[in-house]
């Protein structure tokens, strides 16, 4: 069992796991049945940001329609449309050695796929983000979101970022009333 983080908590990966070269990020959640009795689709998206806090390029947005970063250092598992699977619902594998030097932050945003259906994260429970040593499968850290996001349609679960040459992880837990396209614009991407 890894370190349990609280909102805003940080860890230095080189100190907590000195031999770490490959990270697996696991994201999980359970959707409550809403008024219509159906389920809904949550999506993890990964934004690879430069020192200016913007996407390095449009191809540095990894999500269900672009599963791999240009450098090959970040690979998304693909879309889990129900959240019904045991364990992690979506995973992202990161090879720290292959990440381009221009990338300063890797941000993990989870959005509701169909935000027009008036769904929100108040209808989601047991949400978390976990970091694993991908070579050994050992859990390094976990952040369970405990806030009530009854109006929000997107949450930044966490981010990996470089500080003084070392990779750090921060448990963010920030909710937004935004959709995926909004984050592409915020991070300087092109929707065309």
mmCIF file of N, CA and C in Angstrom, residues 34 39-41 112 114-121 123 151-153:
data_model
loop_
_atom_site.group_PDB
_atom_site.id
_atom_site.type_symbol
_atom_site.label_atom_id
_atom_site.label_comp_id
_atom_site.label_asym_id
_atom_site.label_seq_id
_atom_site.Cartn_x
_atom_site.Cartn_y
_atom_site.Cartn_z
ATOM 1 N N UNK A 34 -28.486 7.450 -12.231
ATOM 2 C CA UNK A 34 -29.193 8.725 -12.124
ATOM 3 C C UNK A 34 -30.658 8.528 -12.480
ATOM 4 N N UNK A 39 -26.323 4.577 -17.036
ATOM 5 C CA UNK A 39 -24.983 4.942 -16.580
ATOM 6 C C UNK A 39 -24.442 6.009 -17.520
ATOM 7 N N UNK A 40 -23.278 6.539 -17.188
ATOM 8 C CA UNK A 40 -22.697 7.516 -18.098
ATOM 9 C C UNK A 40 -21.196 7.337 -18.160
ATOM 10 N N UNK A 41 -20.636 7.922 -19.202
ATOM 11 C CA UNK A 41 -19.245 7.706 -19.586
ATOM 12 C C UNK A 41 -18.365 8.840 -19.069
ATOM 13 N N UNK A 112 -17.033 14.378 -17.959
ATOM 14 C CA UNK A 112 -18.226 13.604 -18.313
ATOM 15 C C UNK A 112 -18.393 13.725 -19.817
ATOM 16 N N UNK A 114 -20.839 13.206 -22.029
ATOM 17 C CA UNK A 114 -22.002 13.923 -22.554
ATOM 18 C C UNK A 114 -22.458 14.934 -21.515
ATOM 19 N N UNK A 115 -21.825 16.100 -21.500
ATOM 20 C CA UNK A 115 -22.178 17.097 -20.489
ATOM 21 C C UNK A 115 -23.504 17.799 -20.798
ATOM 22 N N UNK A 116 -24.109 17.497 -21.950
ATOM 23 C CA UNK A 116 -25.408 18.090 -22.280
ATOM 24 C C UNK A 116 -26.548 17.388 -21.564
ATOM 25 N N UNK A 117 -26.272 16.235 -20.949
ATOM 26 C CA UNK A 117 -27.323 15.464 -20.280
ATOM 27 C C UNK A 117 -27.543 15.921 -18.842
ATOM 28 N N UNK A 118 -26.956 17.045 -18.455
ATOM 29 C CA UNK A 118 -27.098 17.604 -17.108
ATOM 30 C C UNK A 118 -26.591 16.647 -16.029
ATOM 31 N N UNK A 119 -25.503 15.970 -16.329
ATOM 32 C CA UNK A 119 -24.861 15.075 -15.371
ATOM 33 C C UNK A 119 -23.747 15.850 -14.673
ATOM 34 N N UNK A 120 -23.367 15.381 -13.481
ATOM 35 C CA UNK A 120 -22.288 16.032 -12.761
ATOM 36 C C UNK A 120 -21.582 15.023 -11.872
ATOM 37 N N UNK A 121 -20.471 15.443 -11.296
ATOM 38 C CA UNK A 121 -19.679 14.535 -10.468
ATOM 39 C C UNK A 121 -20.302 14.279 -9.098
ATOM 40 N N UNK A 123 -22.891 12.731 -9.010
ATOM 41 C CA UNK A 123 -23.466 11.422 -9.304
ATOM 42 C C UNK A 123 -22.385 10.352 -9.448
ATOM 43 N N UNK A 151 -21.930 20.118 -8.740
ATOM 44 C CA UNK A 151 -22.210 20.945 -9.908
ATOM 45 C C UNK A 151 -21.198 20.760 -11.018
ATOM 46 N N UNK A 152 -20.052 20.185 -10.706
ATOM 47 C CA UNK A 152 -18.938 20.124 -11.636
ATOM 48 C C UNK A 152 -19.087 18.995 -12.652
ATOM 49 N N UNK A 153 -18.599 19.265 -13.859
ATOM 50 C CA UNK A 153 -18.628 18.282 -14.940
ATOM 51 C C UNK A 153 -17.224 17.827 -15.333
#
